[in-house]
Amino acid sequence: MFGIYLKRELSRRKKAALVIALGLALGIALVITVNSVSAGMQQAQDKVLKSLYGLGTDMTVTKARTAPTSGSSGRPKFDFDAKSDSSKTQSSDRVMTQGGQSLKSSLVTEVAAQKGVASAVGALSLNVTKVDGSFTQGKAKSTTSGSGQQGGPGGQGDGTGAPQVQGGGASFDVNSYSVAGVDVTHQDLGPLATSKITTGKTFTASQTSAKVAVLSKSYAKENKYTVGETFKISGTKYKVIGIATPDSSESTTDVYLPLEQAQTLGDAKNKVTTIYVKATDSKQISTVKATIQKNISGTTVTTSADLADTVSGSLSTASNLATSVGKWLSVAVLIAAFLVAALLTSSAVSRRVREFGTLKALGWPSRKVTRQVVGESIVNGLLGGALGIALGLAAAYTVTAISPKLTAELGSTGGGGGMGGGPGGGGPGQMASAAKNTVDIALTAPVSVTTIALAAGLAITGGLIAGAMGGWRASRMRPADALRSVS
């Protein structure tokens, strides 16, 4: 009886049911769209942060660089023999640690022993400035003086003046690139973790002191290096064993060396610039950060949350809009949709005075009348939910298909100039540079099962709210009301 009556009443009031369903559908579609876009923003931000951190890295431990002493400026210095023949090309490499102040390698073990730390790996960041070119010596030429000039003693001039140097100069090329020292026994954490070996192979655990290198794809292509070739850094030959393609286009590491080789190259024995840390529980990162800062003084601990605060540009603006304005707007529209549905249901009940009064005169109790109204409202809510999910999925698909480009500008975290880190490949070292790095990210709008479930729950909730108001009004009607409505 309930089902038959429900079906008949809904078919009689198709227009009213459609209006109520549409109101709920718009609110639910907006909720799905905002949630999916917010999820896309989070994924985009994660991509940016992954370019700064090694895969699986939860935080990094660094130390701010101190001011140079009075005897050194800290700037690169190159010495050449200015008397060299122009036919001889001169070359010099200047290797300097990049990022923050160097840390003792023993701190890696100390950090790994802290409560909440699953693993810790050290890395050394270097910057190599290569200067090569040649000098051209000038030639001394004598100039002929005018007549009448007197020369040496005796007043007789020889017609020549003082010799002058003509020509000469220098032509040098400057090339700068970054080097990351990798702990070859723990490559799943650190600078190389965010890159994939696309040609050749990566380091083996036995190559801790081997003179081998992995090059980034862009650096190898620019300098025409292939697997098996050798190249020099400060006079030391390294064999290229692999070409790595970074997961993020923001990676700026050019050369990866075994950590011991990088330490020798940079005259930084038993030193690292960054300690990559993985926590045992991702929900306790802030607690682990506080523990490390408390037990290991003088260090700077940077988490992904800290780096997220440095991301600006259209990605940050859109993310703020989606999380603040967008969510509040969707809540407001949803509340308005619920109220409209409730008012329309209540208004429809008011027009059914004769119907409900007659049913009560025939013996229907108030709870049965209320159940009938609530049942109709829930069906309207489910219809609106289905329509809203379809509209929300269509909107999310449209955003993903268009894939609007957002820019993320990576600025300094303010944790002290020169936070070390594997340049580009992982670590916030590149964040400390004065110039901001800009990353282009394509926005997507993934819709999760949780979002669909939320939409279905909101549809049922909207139906229950509308049905509760309409049912309450219908339950208060008396049989006499039906008789008074008869003209």
Coordinates of C-alpha atoms in Angstrom, one line a residue:
M1 CA 0.0 0.0 0.0
F2 CA 2.8 2.4 1.0
G3 CA 4.8 1.8 -2.2
I4 CA 1.8 2.0 -4.5
Y5 CA 0.6 5.2 -3.0
L6 CA 4.1 6.6 -3.0
K7 CA 4.6 5.9 -6.7
R8 CA 1.2 7.3 -7.6
E9 CA 1.7 10.6 -5.7
L10 CA 5.2 11.1 -7.2
S11 CA 3.9 10.5 -10.7
R12 CA 1.1 13.0 -10.1
R13 CA 3.5 15.7 -8.9
K14 CA 6.4 15.3 -11.4
K15 CA 7.0 19.0 -11.8
A16 CA 7.2 19.7 -8.0
A17 CA 9.4 16.6 -7.5
L18 CA 11.7 17.7 -10.3
V19 CA 12.1 21.3 -8.9
I20 CA 13.0 19.9 -5.4
A21 CA 15.5 17.4 -7.0
L22 CA 17.1 20.1 -9.1
G23 CA 17.6 22.3 -6.1
L24 CA 19.4 19.5 -4.2
A25 CA 21.3 18.5 -7.3
L26 CA 22.9 21.9 -7.8
G27 CA 24.1 22.0 -4.2
I28 CA 25.5 18.4 -4.3
A29 CA 27.1 19.0 -7.7
L30 CA 28.9 22.1 -6.3
V31 CA 30.1 20.1 -3.3
I32 CA 31.5 17.4 -5.6
T33 CA 33.2 20.0 -7.9
V34 CA 34.8 21.9 -5.0
N35 CA 36.0 18.7 -3.3
S36 CA 37.5 17.3 -6.5
V37 CA 39.2 20.5 -7.4
S38 CA 40.6 20.7 -3.9
A39 CA 41.9 17.2 -4.2
G40 CA 43.5 18.2 -7.5
M41 CA 45.1 21.2 -5.8
Q42 CA 46.5 18.9 -3.2
Q43 CA 47.9 16.6 -5.8
A44 CA 49.5 19.5 -7.6
Q45 CA 51.0 20.8 -4.4
D46 CA 52.4 17.3 -3.7
K47 CA 54.0 17.3 -7.1
V48 CA 55.7 20.6 -6.3
L49 CA 56.9 19.4 -2.9
K50 CA 58.1 16.1 -4.3
S51 CA 60.4 18.0 -6.6
L52 CA 62.0 19.5 -3.4
Y53 CA 62.2 16.3 -1.4
G54 CA 63.4 12.8 -2.0
L55 CA 60.8 10.2 -2.5
G56 CA 59.4 9.2 0.9
T57 CA 61.2 12.1 2.7
D58 CA 59.1 13.5 5.5
M59 CA 61.7 16.2 6.6
T60 CA 65.2 17.3 6.2
V61 CA 67.8 18.4 8.8
T62 CA 70.2 21.2 7.7
K63 CA 72.3 23.9 9.3
A64 CA 72.3 27.6 8.3
R65 CA 75.5 28.8 6.8
T66 CA 77.6 31.1 9.0
A67 CA 79.0 34.5 7.9
P68 CA 82.5 34.2 6.2
T69 CA 85.5 35.0 8.4
S70 CA 87.5 38.2 8.0
G71 CA 90.2 36.3 6.0
S72 CA 87.9 34.8 3.4
S73 CA 85.0 36.2 1.3
G74 CA 83.6 32.8 0.4
R75 CA 83.6 33.7 -3.3
P76 CA 85.2 31.5 -6.0
K77 CA 88.8 32.3 -6.8
F78 CA 90.7 31.2 -9.9
D79 CA 94.4 31.5 -10.5
F80 CA 95.9 31.4 -14.0
D81 CA 99.3 32.0 -15.5
A82 CA 99.0 35.2 -17.4
K83 CA 102.2 34.6 -19.3
S84 CA 100.9 31.5 -21.0
D85 CA 101.0 31.1 -24.8
S86 CA 97.7 31.8 -26.5
S87 CA 97.8 28.3 -28.1
K88 CA 97.4 26.7 -24.7
T89 CA 93.9 26.4 -23.3
Q90 CA 93.7 26.7 -19.5
S91 CA 91.0 25.2 -17.3
S92 CA 90.2 25.4 -13.7
D93 CA 87.4 23.9 -11.6
R94 CA 86.1 25.5 -8.3
V95 CA 84.2 23.1 -6.1
M96 CA 82.1 24.5 -3.3
T97 CA 79.5 23.0 -0.9
Q98 CA 76.1 24.3 -1.8
G99 CA 73.3 25.2 0.6
G100 CA 73.9 25.4 4.3
Q101 CA 76.8 24.7 6.6
S102 CA 78.2 21.2 6.5
L103 CA 77.2 18.7 9.2
K104 CA 79.2 15.9 10.6
S105 CA 78.3 12.5 9.1
S106 CA 77.9 11.1 12.6
L107 CA 74.8 13.3 12.9
V108 CA 73.1 11.0 10.5
T109 CA 73.3 8.1 12.9
E110 CA 72.3 10.4 15.8
V111 CA 69.2 11.6 13.9
A112 CA 68.3 8.0 12.9
A113 CA 68.3 7.1 16.6
Q114 CA 65.7 9.7 17.5
K115 CA 62.2 8.5 18.5
G116 CA 59.8 8.4 15.6
V117 CA 62.5 8.3 12.9
A118 CA 62.3 5.2 10.6
S119 CA 65.4 6.0 8.6
A120 CA 67.9 8.9 7.9
V121 CA 70.3 9.3 5.0
G122 CA 73.0 12.0 4.5
A123 CA 73.8 13.7 1.2
L124 CA 76.3 16.4 0.1
S125 CA 75.4 19.2 -2.3
L126 CA 78.2 20.7 -4.3
N127 CA 78.4 23.4 -6.9
V128 CA 81.2 23.2 -9.6
T129 CA 82.2 26.3 -11.5
K130 CA 84.4 25.5 -14.5
V131 CA 86.4 28.2 -16.2
D132 CA 88.3 27.4 -19.3
G133 CA 89.8 29.5 -22.1
S134 CA 93.1 31.1 -23.2
F135 CA 95.1 34.2 -22.9
T136 CA 96.5 36.1 -25.9
Q137 CA 99.7 38.0 -25.2
G138 CA 100.2 41.4 -26.6
K139 CA 103.1 42.4 -28.8
A140 CA 105.4 45.3 -28.1
K141 CA 105.8 47.7 -31.0
S142 CA 108.0 50.8 -31.3
T143 CA 106.6 54.0 -32.7
T144 CA 108.5 56.3 -35.0
S145 CA 108.9 59.8 -33.6
G146 CA 108.7 63.0 -35.6
S147 CA 111.8 64.8 -37.0
G148 CA 113.6 67.2 -34.9
Q149 CA 113.2 65.2 -31.7
Q150 CA 116.4 64.7 -29.9
G151 CA 117.4 61.3 -28.6
G152 CA 120.1 60.4 -26.2
P153 CA 123.0 62.3 -24.9
G154 CA 124.6 64.3 -27.5
G155 CA 121.3 65.5 -28.9
Q156 CA 121.1 63.0 -31.8
G157 CA 117.6 61.3 -32.0
D158 CA 117.2 57.9 -33.5
G159 CA 113.6 58.5 -34.7
T160 CA 111.9 56.0 -32.4
G161 CA 109.7 56.4 -29.3
A162 CA 109.1 54.2 -26.3
P163 CA 107.7 50.7 -27.2
Q164 CA 104.0 50.1 -26.7
V165 CA 102.1 46.8 -26.2
Q166 CA 99.3 46.3 -28.7
G167 CA 96.7 43.5 -28.9
G168 CA 96.4 40.7 -26.4
G169 CA 93.5 39.8 -24.1
A170 CA 91.7 36.7 -22.8
S171 CA 88.7 34.6 -23.7
F172 CA 87.2 32.3 -21.1
D173 CA 84.0 30.4 -20.8
V174 CA 82.3 29.9 -17.4
N175 CA 80.1 26.8 -16.8
S176 CA 78.4 26.0 -13.5
Y177 CA 76.6 22.8 -12.6
S178 CA 75.4 21.0 -9.5
V179 CA 76.7 17.8 -8.0
A180 CA 74.9 15.6 -5.4
G181 CA 76.7 13.1 -3.2
V182 CA 74.5 10.0 -2.8
D183 CA 74.7 7.4 -0.1
V184 CA 74.8 4.4 -2.6
T185 CA 73.7 2.0 0.2
H186 CA 70.4 3.8 0.8
Q187 CA 69.2 5.2 -2.6
D188 CA 65.5 4.8 -1.7
L189 CA 65.9 8.0 0.3
G190 CA 67.7 11.1 -0.8
P191 CA 68.5 13.1 -3.9
L192 CA 68.4 10.3 -6.5
A193 CA 65.1 8.9 -5.1
T194 CA 63.0 11.3 -7.2
S195 CA 64.6 10.2 -10.5
K196 CA 64.4 7.1 -12.7
I197 CA 67.3 5.5 -14.5
T198 CA 66.3 5.5 -18.1
T199 CA 69.6 4.6 -19.6
G200 CA 72.4 2.4 -18.1
K201 CA 72.2 1.6 -14.4
T202 CA 72.3 3.2 -11.0
F203 CA 75.0 2.8 -8.3
T204 CA 75.5 -0.5 -6.6
A205 CA 76.1 -0.8 -2.8
S206 CA 79.8 -1.8 -3.5
Q207 CA 80.5 1.5 -5.3
T208 CA 80.8 3.6 -2.2
S209 CA 84.2 5.0 -3.4
A210 CA 84.1 4.2 -7.1
K211 CA 84.8 6.9 -9.6
V212 CA 81.4 6.6 -11.4
A213 CA 78.6 9.0 -12.0
V214 CA 74.9 9.2 -12.9
L215 CA 74.0 12.2 -15.0
S216 CA 70.6 13.9 -15.4
K217 CA 69.1 13.6 -18.8
S218 CA 69.1 17.3 -19.6
Y219 CA 72.8 17.7 -18.5
A220 CA 73.9 14.6 -20.5
K221 CA 72.0 15.9 -23.6
E222 CA 73.4 19.4 -23.3
N223 CA 77.0 18.2 -23.0
K224 CA 76.6 15.2 -25.4
Y225 CA 77.5 12.6 -22.7
T226 CA 76.5 9.0 -23.1
V227 CA 76.8 5.9 -20.9
G228 CA 80.4 4.6 -20.9
E229 CA 82.0 7.9 -21.5
T230 CA 84.3 9.7 -19.0
F231 CA 84.5 13.3 -17.9
K232 CA 86.6 15.3 -15.5
I233 CA 85.9 17.3 -12.4
S234 CA 89.0 19.0 -10.9
G235 CA 91.3 16.6 -12.7
T236 CA 89.5 13.4 -11.6
K237 CA 88.0 11.2 -14.2
Y238 CA 84.5 9.8 -13.7
K239 CA 82.8 7.2 -15.8
V240 CA 79.1 7.7 -16.7
I241 CA 77.2 4.6 -15.8
G242 CA 73.6 5.9 -16.0
I243 CA 71.3 8.6 -17.2
A244 CA 68.5 9.7 -14.8
T245 CA 65.2 11.3 -15.7
P246 CA 63.7 13.3 -12.8
D247 CA 60.1 12.8 -11.9
S248 CA 59.7 16.5 -11.6
S249 CA 60.8 19.1 -14.2
E250 CA 62.0 21.2 -11.3
S251 CA 65.0 19.0 -10.5
T252 CA 68.2 20.9 -11.0
T253 CA 70.8 18.3 -10.0
D254 CA 73.2 17.6 -12.9
V255 CA 75.6 15.0 -11.6
Y256 CA 75.2 12.3 -9.0
L257 CA 78.3 10.8 -7.4
P258 CA 78.9 8.3 -4.6
L259 CA 78.9 10.2 -1.3
E260 CA 82.6 9.4 -0.5
Q261 CA 83.6 10.7 -3.9
A262 CA 81.7 13.9 -3.5
Q263 CA 83.2 14.4 0.0
T264 CA 86.7 14.0 -1.5
L265 CA 85.9 16.3 -4.4
G266 CA 84.5 19.1 -2.1
D267 CA 87.2 18.6 0.5
A268 CA 84.5 17.8 3.0
K269 CA 85.6 14.4 4.5
N270 CA 82.9 12.9 6.7
K271 CA 80.6 15.9 6.0
V272 CA 77.1 16.2 4.6
T273 CA 74.9 19.2 3.9
T274 CA 71.5 17.6 4.3
I275 CA 70.0 14.7 6.3
Y276 CA 66.9 13.2 4.8
V277 CA 64.5 11.8 7.3
K278 CA 61.6 9.4 7.0
A279 CA 59.2 9.2 10.0
T280 CA 57.7 5.9 11.3
D281 CA 54.2 7.6 11.3
S282 CA 53.3 10.4 8.8
K283 CA 50.8 11.8 11.4
Q284 CA 53.6 12.4 13.9
I285 CA 55.9 14.4 11.7
S286 CA 55.5 17.6 13.8
T287 CA 56.4 15.7 17.0
V288 CA 59.5 14.1 15.3
K289 CA 60.5 17.6 14.2
A290 CA 60.3 18.9 17.7
T291 CA 62.3 15.9 19.1
I292 CA 65.1 16.4 16.6
Q293 CA 65.3 20.2 17.2
K294 CA 65.4 19.6 20.9
N295 CA 68.0 16.8 21.0
I296 CA 70.2 18.1 18.2
S297 CA 70.8 21.8 18.7
G298 CA 71.8 24.3 16.0
T299 CA 70.0 22.4 13.2
T300 CA 67.1 23.5 11.0
V301 CA 64.4 20.9 10.5
T302 CA 62.1 21.5 7.5
T303 CA 59.0 19.5 6.8
S304 CA 56.7 19.3 3.8
A305 CA 54.2 21.6 5.7
D306 CA 57.0 24.2 6.0
L307 CA 57.7 24.0 2.3
A308 CA 54.0 24.2 1.5
D309 CA 53.9 27.6 3.1
T310 CA 56.6 28.9 0.6
V311 CA 54.6 27.9 -2.5
S312 CA 53.0 31.0 -4.0
G313 CA 51.7 31.9 -7.5
S314 CA 48.4 30.9 -9.0
L315 CA 48.5 27.4 -7.5
S316 CA 48.6 28.9 -4.0
T317 CA 45.9 31.4 -4.9
A318 CA 43.6 28.8 -6.4
S319 CA 44.2 26.4 -3.5
N320 CA 43.2 29.1 -1.0
L321 CA 40.1 29.9 -3.0
A322 CA 39.1 26.2 -3.2
T323 CA 39.7 25.5 0.5
S324 CA 38.2 28.7 1.9
V325 CA 35.8 30.5 -0.5
G326 CA 34.9 27.4 -2.5
K327 CA 34.0 25.2 0.5
W328 CA 32.1 28.0 2.3
L329 CA 30.2 28.7 -0.9
S330 CA 29.3 25.0 -1.4
V331 CA 28.1 24.8 2.2
A332 CA 26.0 28.0 1.8
V333 CA 24.5 26.7 -1.5
L334 CA 23.8 23.3 0.1
I335 CA 22.1 24.8 3.1
A336 CA 20.0 27.0 0.7
A337 CA 19.1 23.9 -1.3
F338 CA 18.0 22.1 1.8
L339 CA 15.9 25.0 2.9
V340 CA 14.3 25.4 -0.5
A341 CA 13.5 21.7 -0.6
A342 CA 12.0 21.9 2.9
L343 CA 9.9 24.9 2.0
L344 CA 8.7 23.4 -1.3
T345 CA 7.8 20.2 0.5
S346 CA 5.9 22.1 3.2
S347 CA 4.1 24.2 0.6
A348 CA 3.1 21.0 -1.3
V349 CA 1.7 19.6 1.9
S350 CA -0.3 22.7 2.4
R351 CA -2.0 22.1 -1.0
R352 CA -2.8 18.5 0.0
V353 CA -5.1 19.4 3.0
R354 CA -8.1 17.6 1.6
E355 CA -6.0 14.5 0.8
F356 CA -4.4 14.1 4.2
G357 CA -7.5 15.1 6.1
T358 CA -9.5 12.4 4.2
L359 CA -6.8 9.8 4.9
K360 CA -7.0 10.7 8.6
A361 CA -10.8 10.4 8.5
L362 CA -10.3 6.9 7.0
G363 CA -8.2 6.0 10.0
W364 CA -4.6 6.8 9.0
P365 CA -2.6 7.7 12.1
S366 CA -0.3 10.7 12.1
R367 CA 2.8 8.6 11.9
K368 CA 1.6 6.9 8.7
V369 CA 0.9 10.3 7.1
T370 CA 4.4 11.5 8.2
R371 CA 6.0 8.4 6.9
Q372 CA 4.3 8.9 3.5
V373 CA 5.6 12.5 3.2
V374 CA 9.1 11.5 4.4
G375 CA 9.2 8.7 1.9
E376 CA 8.3 11.0 -1.0
S377 CA 11.0 13.5 0.1
I378 CA 13.7 10.8 0.4
V379 CA 12.9 9.7 -3.2
N380 CA 13.2 13.3 -4.3
G381 CA 16.5 13.5 -2.4
L382 CA 17.8 10.4 -4.1
L383 CA 16.8 11.6 -7.5
G384 CA 18.5 15.0 -6.7
G385 CA 21.6 13.1 -5.5
A386 CA 21.8 11.0 -8.7
L387 CA 21.4 14.1 -10.8
G388 CA 23.9 16.1 -8.6
I389 CA 26.5 13.3 -8.8
A390 CA 26.1 13.2 -12.6
L391 CA 26.5 17.0 -12.8
G392 CA 29.5 17.0 -10.4
L393 CA 31.2 14.2 -12.4
A394 CA 30.7 16.1 -15.6
A395 CA 32.1 19.3 -14.1
A396 CA 35.2 17.4 -12.7
Y397 CA 35.7 15.7 -16.0
T398 CA 35.6 19.1 -17.8
V399 CA 38.2 20.5 -15.5
T400 CA 40.5 17.5 -16.0
A401 CA 39.9 17.6 -19.8
I402 CA 40.8 21.3 -20.0
S403 CA 43.7 20.9 -17.5
P404 CA 44.2 24.6 -16.8
K405 CA 47.9 25.5 -16.1
L406 CA 48.8 26.8 -12.7
T407 CA 52.1 28.2 -11.6
A408 CA 53.9 27.6 -8.4
E409 CA 56.6 29.9 -7.3
L410 CA 59.0 28.3 -4.8
G411 CA 60.5 30.8 -2.4
S412 CA 62.7 30.6 0.7
T413 CA 61.4 28.9 3.8
G414 CA 63.1 31.5 5.9
G415 CA 64.9 28.9 7.9
G416 CA 68.2 30.7 7.5
G417 CA 70.0 31.4 4.3
G418 CA 71.4 28.4 2.7
M419 CA 69.4 25.4 3.9
G420 CA 71.2 22.6 2.4
G421 CA 69.7 20.0 0.3
G422 CA 70.3 18.0 -2.8
P423 CA 69.8 20.6 -5.4
G424 CA 66.6 19.9 -7.3
G425 CA 66.6 16.2 -6.8
G426 CA 65.4 16.4 -3.2
G427 CA 65.9 18.7 -0.3
P428 CA 65.0 22.3 0.2
G429 CA 68.4 23.6 -0.8
Q430 CA 67.1 25.1 -4.0
M431 CA 64.5 26.9 -2.0
A432 CA 67.1 29.2 -0.4
S433 CA 68.2 30.8 -3.7
A434 CA 67.3 34.4 -4.2
A435 CA 65.7 33.8 -7.5
K436 CA 62.4 32.0 -7.3
N437 CA 61.8 28.8 -9.3
T438 CA 58.6 28.6 -11.2
V439 CA 56.8 25.3 -11.9
D440 CA 53.9 24.8 -14.2
I441 CA 51.3 22.3 -13.0
A442 CA 48.3 21.0 -14.9
L443 CA 45.3 21.0 -12.7
T444 CA 43.1 17.9 -12.5
A445 CA 39.9 17.2 -10.6
P446 CA 39.9 13.6 -9.3
V447 CA 36.6 12.3 -7.8
S448 CA 37.1 9.8 -5.0
V449 CA 34.7 7.2 -3.8
T450 CA 34.5 9.1 -0.5
T451 CA 33.2 12.2 -2.4
I452 CA 30.5 10.1 -4.1
A453 CA 29.5 8.6 -0.7
L454 CA 29.4 12.1 0.8
A455 CA 27.1 13.3 -2.0
A456 CA 24.8 10.3 -1.5
G457 CA 24.7 11.1 2.2
L458 CA 23.9 14.7 1.6
A459 CA 21.1 13.7 -0.8
I460 CA 19.5 11.5 1.8
T461 CA 20.0 14.2 4.5
G462 CA 18.3 16.8 2.3
G463 CA 15.4 14.4 1.7
L464 CA 15.0 13.7 5.4
I465 CA 15.1 17.4 6.3
A466 CA 12.5 18.3 3.7
G467 CA 10.4 15.3 4.7
A468 CA 10.6 16.1 8.4
M469 CA 9.2 19.6 7.9
G470 CA 6.5 18.4 5.5
G471 CA 5.6 15.4 7.6
W472 CA 5.4 17.5 10.8
R473 CA 3.0 19.9 9.0
A474 CA 0.9 17.0 7.6
S475 CA 0.7 15.2 11.0
R476 CA -1.0 18.3 12.5
M477 CA -3.9 18.2 10.0
R478 CA -7.3 17.1 11.2
P479 CA -10.1 15.4 9.3
A480 CA -12.2 18.6 9.9
D481 CA -9.6 20.5 7.8
A482 CA -10.5 18.4 4.8
L483 CA -14.2 19.1 5.2
R484 CA -13.5 22.9 5.4
S485 CA -11.6 22.7 2.2
V486 CA -14.5 21.3 0.3
S487 CA -16.2 24.1 -1.6

